[in-house]
Coordinates of C-alpha atoms in Angstrom, one line a residue:
M1 CA 16.8 -17.7 -14.5
K2 CA 13.3 -18.3 -13.2
L3 CA 13.1 -15.9 -10.3
S4 CA 14.5 -12.5 -9.2
I5 CA 14.1 -11.3 -5.6
I6 CA 14.5 -7.5 -5.2
T7 CA 15.0 -5.7 -2.0
I8 CA 14.8 -1.9 -1.8
C9 CA 16.0 0.0 1.2
Y10 CA 16.9 3.4 2.6
N11 CA 18.6 4.0 5.9
N12 CA 17.4 0.7 7.4
I13 CA 20.5 -1.4 7.7
E14 CA 19.2 -3.6 10.5
G15 CA 16.1 -4.4 8.5
L16 CA 18.3 -5.1 5.5
K17 CA 20.5 -7.5 7.5
Q18 CA 17.4 -9.5 8.6
T19 CA 16.1 -9.7 5.0
F20 CA 19.6 -10.6 3.7
E21 CA 19.9 -13.4 6.2
S22 CA 16.6 -15.0 5.2
I23 CA 17.7 -14.8 1.6
S24 CA 21.1 -16.3 2.2
S25 CA 19.7 -19.3 4.2
Q26 CA 17.4 -20.5 1.4
T27 CA 17.8 -24.1 0.4
A28 CA 17.0 -23.1 -3.2
R29 CA 19.6 -20.2 -3.3
S30 CA 20.9 -21.3 -6.7
E31 CA 17.3 -21.1 -8.2
F32 CA 17.1 -17.3 -8.0
E33 CA 19.1 -14.1 -8.3
Y34 CA 19.1 -11.5 -5.5
I35 CA 19.1 -7.7 -6.3
V36 CA 19.4 -4.9 -3.8
V37 CA 18.5 -1.3 -4.7
D38 CA 19.6 1.2 -2.0
G39 CA 18.8 4.9 -2.1
A40 CA 22.3 6.1 -1.1
S41 CA 21.7 5.4 2.6
K42 CA 23.9 7.1 5.2
D43 CA 23.8 4.3 7.8
G44 CA 26.5 2.0 6.5
T45 CA 24.3 0.1 4.1
A46 CA 26.8 0.5 1.2
D47 CA 29.6 -1.0 3.3
F48 CA 27.4 -3.9 4.2
L49 CA 26.6 -4.5 0.6
K50 CA 30.3 -4.4 -0.4
E51 CA 31.1 -6.9 2.3
N52 CA 28.5 -9.3 1.0
D53 CA 29.1 -8.6 -2.7
S54 CA 29.7 -12.3 -3.5
K55 CA 26.3 -13.2 -2.2
I56 CA 24.3 -10.6 -4.1
N57 CA 23.9 -10.8 -7.9
K58 CA 23.4 -7.1 -8.4
W59 CA 23.3 -4.1 -6.1
V60 CA 23.5 -0.3 -6.3
S61 CA 23.6 2.4 -3.7
E62 CA 22.7 5.7 -5.3
P63 CA 20.1 8.5 -5.0
D64 CA 16.6 7.7 -6.2
K65 CA 13.2 9.4 -6.4
G66 CA 11.4 7.3 -3.8
I67 CA 10.1 3.8 -3.2
Y68 CA 8.5 3.1 -6.6
N69 CA 11.4 4.6 -8.5
A70 CA 13.7 2.2 -6.7
M71 CA 11.3 -0.7 -7.5
N72 CA 11.2 0.2 -11.2
K73 CA 14.9 0.3 -11.2
G74 CA 15.1 -3.1 -9.7
V75 CA 12.8 -4.5 -12.4
G76 CA 15.2 -3.1 -15.0
F77 CA 18.1 -5.0 -13.4
A78 CA 16.2 -8.3 -13.1
S79 CA 16.7 -11.2 -15.5
G80 CA 14.1 -13.6 -13.9
D81 CA 10.9 -14.6 -15.5
Y82 CA 9.1 -13.8 -12.2
I83 CA 9.9 -11.1 -9.6
L84 CA 9.3 -11.0 -5.8
F85 CA 9.7 -7.8 -3.9
L86 CA 11.0 -8.4 -0.4
N87 CA 11.8 -5.0 1.1
S88 CA 14.2 -4.3 3.9
G89 CA 12.7 -5.6 7.2
D90 CA 10.6 -8.3 5.5
C91 CA 11.9 -11.8 5.6
L92 CA 11.3 -15.2 3.9
H93 CA 9.3 -17.3 6.4
S94 CA 11.4 -20.4 6.3
P95 CA 14.6 -21.7 4.7
D96 CA 12.6 -23.7 2.2
A97 CA 10.1 -20.9 1.3
I98 CA 11.4 -20.4 -2.2
E99 CA 12.0 -24.1 -2.8
K100 CA 8.2 -24.7 -2.2
V101 CA 7.2 -21.9 -4.7
I102 CA 9.6 -22.6 -7.6
P103 CA 7.5 -25.5 -9.1
N104 CA 4.5 -23.2 -9.3
L105 CA 6.4 -20.6 -11.4
A106 CA 5.3 -21.8 -14.8
E107 CA 2.1 -20.7 -16.6
K108 CA 0.2 -18.1 -14.5
D109 CA 0.9 -14.3 -14.4
F110 CA 0.8 -14.3 -10.6
V111 CA 1.6 -16.9 -8.0
I112 CA 0.2 -15.6 -4.7
G113 CA 1.2 -17.1 -1.3
K114 CA 0.6 -15.9 2.2
V115 CA 2.4 -13.5 4.6
L116 CA 2.6 -13.6 8.3
F117 CA 1.9 -10.1 9.8
L118 CA 4.5 -9.9 12.5
N119 CA 2.8 -7.3 14.8
A120 CA -0.7 -8.9 14.5
G121 CA 0.4 -12.6 14.5
T122 CA -2.1 -13.3 11.7
T123 CA -1.7 -14.5 8.1
S124 CA -3.1 -13.0 4.9
D125 CA -6.1 -14.7 3.4
V126 CA -6.9 -14.1 -0.3
E127 CA -10.2 -15.6 -1.4
D128 CA -10.7 -17.1 -4.9
P129 CA -11.9 -15.5 -7.1
I130 CA -10.0 -12.2 -6.7
T131 CA -12.5 -9.4 -7.6
L132 CA -12.5 -5.7 -7.5
K133 CA -14.1 -5.9 -4.0
R134 CA -10.8 -7.3 -2.7
F135 CA -9.2 -3.9 -3.4
Y136 CA -12.0 -1.9 -1.7
T137 CA -10.5 -2.8 1.7
G138 CA -7.1 -4.3 1.0
S139 CA -4.9 -5.8 -1.7
V140 CA -3.0 -9.0 -2.4
P141 CA 0.1 -9.7 -0.1
H142 CA 2.9 -7.9 -1.9
P143 CA 5.8 -9.8 -0.2
A144 CA 4.3 -13.1 -1.1
T145 CA 3.3 -12.3 -4.7
F146 CA 5.4 -13.6 -7.5
T147 CA 4.8 -11.5 -10.6
R148 CA 5.6 -12.2 -14.2
K149 CA 8.3 -9.7 -15.2
G150 CA 6.6 -8.8 -18.5
L151 CA 3.7 -7.2 -16.6
L152 CA 6.0 -5.0 -14.5
V153 CA 7.7 -3.9 -17.7
K154 CA 4.3 -3.2 -19.4
H155 CA 2.9 -1.4 -16.3
P156 CA 5.8 0.3 -14.4
F157 CA 4.9 1.5 -10.9
D158 CA 3.4 5.0 -10.9
E159 CA 6.2 7.1 -9.3
S160 CA 3.8 10.0 -8.6
L161 CA 2.2 8.0 -5.8
K162 CA 3.9 7.6 -2.4
I163 CA 2.2 4.5 -1.0
V164 CA -0.4 2.7 -3.2
S165 CA 1.3 2.3 -6.6
D166 CA 1.6 -1.5 -6.1
W167 CA -2.1 -1.5 -5.3
K168 CA -2.8 0.4 -8.5
F169 CA -0.7 -2.1 -10.4
F170 CA -2.7 -5.1 -9.1
I171 CA -6.0 -3.4 -10.0
I172 CA -4.8 -2.8 -13.6
T173 CA -3.4 -6.3 -14.1
L174 CA -5.6 -8.6 -12.0
I175 CA -8.9 -6.8 -12.5
L176 CA -8.9 -4.6 -15.6
E177 CA -6.7 -6.9 -17.7
N178 CA -7.9 -10.2 -16.1
S179 CA -4.4 -11.5 -15.6
S180 CA -4.1 -15.2 -14.6
Y181 CA -3.1 -16.2 -11.1
T182 CA -2.8 -19.2 -8.8
L183 CA -3.1 -19.1 -5.0
I184 CA -0.8 -21.3 -2.8
D185 CA -1.4 -22.1 0.8
D186 CA 2.2 -21.7 1.9
I187 CA 3.4 -18.8 4.1
V188 CA 6.1 -17.2 1.9
S189 CA 7.2 -14.2 4.0
D190 CA 7.0 -12.4 7.3
F191 CA 5.8 -8.8 6.9
D192 CA 7.0 -5.8 8.9
C193 CA 3.8 -4.0 9.8
D194 CA 5.7 -0.7 10.6
G195 CA 6.1 0.3 7.0
I196 CA 4.7 3.6 5.7
S197 CA 1.7 1.9 4.0
S198 CA 0.7 0.5 7.4
T199 CA 1.1 3.6 9.5
N200 CA -0.2 6.5 7.2
K201 CA -3.9 5.7 6.7
A202 CA -4.8 9.2 5.7
L203 CA -2.4 9.2 2.8
V204 CA -3.4 5.7 1.8
D205 CA -7.1 6.7 1.6
K206 CA -6.3 9.8 -0.3
E207 CA -4.2 8.0 -2.9
R208 CA -6.6 5.1 -3.3
E209 CA -9.5 7.5 -4.1
Q210 CA -7.2 9.3 -6.6
V211 CA -6.4 6.0 -8.3
L212 CA -10.0 4.8 -8.4
N213 CA -11.2 8.1 -9.9
E214 CA -8.5 7.6 -12.6
L215 CA -9.3 4.0 -13.4
L216 CA -13.0 3.4 -12.8
P217 CA -16.1 4.8 -14.4
P218 CA -18.1 7.2 -12.1
R219 CA -20.9 4.6 -11.4
I220 CA -18.4 1.9 -10.3
M221 CA -16.6 4.6 -8.2
L222 CA -19.9 5.4 -6.5
D223 CA -20.3 1.7 -5.7
Y224 CA -17.0 1.8 -4.0
L225 CA -17.8 4.9 -2.0
Q226 CA -21.2 3.4 -0.9
F227 CA -19.4 0.2 0.1
K228 CA -16.9 2.1 2.1
N229 CA -19.1 4.8 3.6
G230 CA -22.6 3.2 3.8
S231 CA -25.3 2.6 1.3
G232 CA -26.9 6.0 1.9
Y233 CA -23.7 7.8 0.8
K234 CA -24.1 10.4 -1.9
D235 CA -21.0 11.8 -3.7
T236 CA -21.7 15.4 -2.6
P237 CA -19.6 18.0 -0.8
Y238 CA -21.9 17.6 2.2
D239 CA -21.3 13.9 2.6
K240 CA -17.7 14.2 1.8
F241 CA -17.3 16.7 4.6
F242 CA -18.8 14.5 7.3
I243 CA -17.0 11.4 6.0
K244 CA -13.7 13.3 6.3
L245 CA -14.6 14.2 9.9
R246 CA -15.4 10.6 10.7
D247 CA -12.4 9.1 9.0
Y248 CA -9.9 11.3 10.7
Q249 CA -11.7 11.4 14.0
Y250 CA -11.8 15.1 14.4
A251 CA -13.6 14.9 17.8
K252 CA -11.9 18.1 19.1
V253 CA -12.9 20.0 15.9
L254 CA -16.5 18.8 16.2
Y255 CA -16.6 19.8 19.9
S256 CA -15.1 23.3 19.1
L257 CA -17.7 23.8 16.3
D258 CA -20.5 22.8 18.6
V259 CA -19.3 25.3 21.3
L260 CA -18.9 28.0 18.7
I261 CA -22.4 27.4 17.3
M262 CA -23.9 27.5 20.8
K263 CA -22.1 30.8 21.6
I264 CA -23.5 32.3 18.3
V265 CA -27.0 31.1 19.2
S266 CA -26.6 32.6 22.7
L267 CA -25.4 35.9 21.4
F268 CA -28.3 36.0 18.8
R269 CA -30.8 35.4 21.6
K270 CA -29.3 38.1 23.8
G271 CA -29.4 40.5 20.8
A272 CA -33.0 39.6 20.1
R273 CA -34.0 40.3 23.8
F274 CA -32.1 43.6 23.7
A275 CA -33.9 44.6 20.5
R276 CA -37.3 43.8 22.0
N277 CA -36.6 45.8 25.1
Y278 CA -34.9 48.8 23.4
P279 CA -37.2 51.8 23.1
T280 CA -37.8 52.7 19.5
K281 CA -39.2 56.2 20.3
L282 CA -37.9 58.9 22.7

């Protein structure tokens, strides 16, 4: 078997149905196995999977420890040489999407296509060569990236992370280990922009900085911080404080601090005038 497509889901039966339909309609359906890992959803997902058991090569519906635990579990079930993660709500772009990709699954560690971002109406654009700079502001399009299974076995997703473990995986393999890849111009999948990684910017930023601190030497990490925050950035508590205020747009906090400072200054001036006018001798 050359390819395994894995869908993870949790209480998203409508999204799963859309994903399942795009899988079932593939012209190259016999060329891949389909695996669904459900986290014991309470919305009827298990019943849906039972009804479509003959069209799914492997499925489970049981408690898990989160997104990346489910993805690692799916890798354990997979028998394909390559793996594509297509999570519930994401869909293959056209009925011949997999048929177009299959001939490319041969020598490279990664085969990277394009995704259509549904909410934005734009497609991903990965430039060649892929360098660390690519991961300063983004990643490679996960639902259009076919990964050699051996890499996912060697580097399981970090389950301590909530959002950016796949981003960490790509930095380790594509950048630090210089894994091979090929870029294809076909749109592979349509991406649901309402997922957690698209809507929780604060947690994304926090986890990315945590990962980079773990993987990169301090001087390269400073390059990243200066790229992100401006060339004058210094990795000091002072700069970190003001960057935090800027990133999370604490306008109300800044206003309140300004008002408080003005009140303190005003009280100080009143106290100084009182001290000047208060008689020191009776």
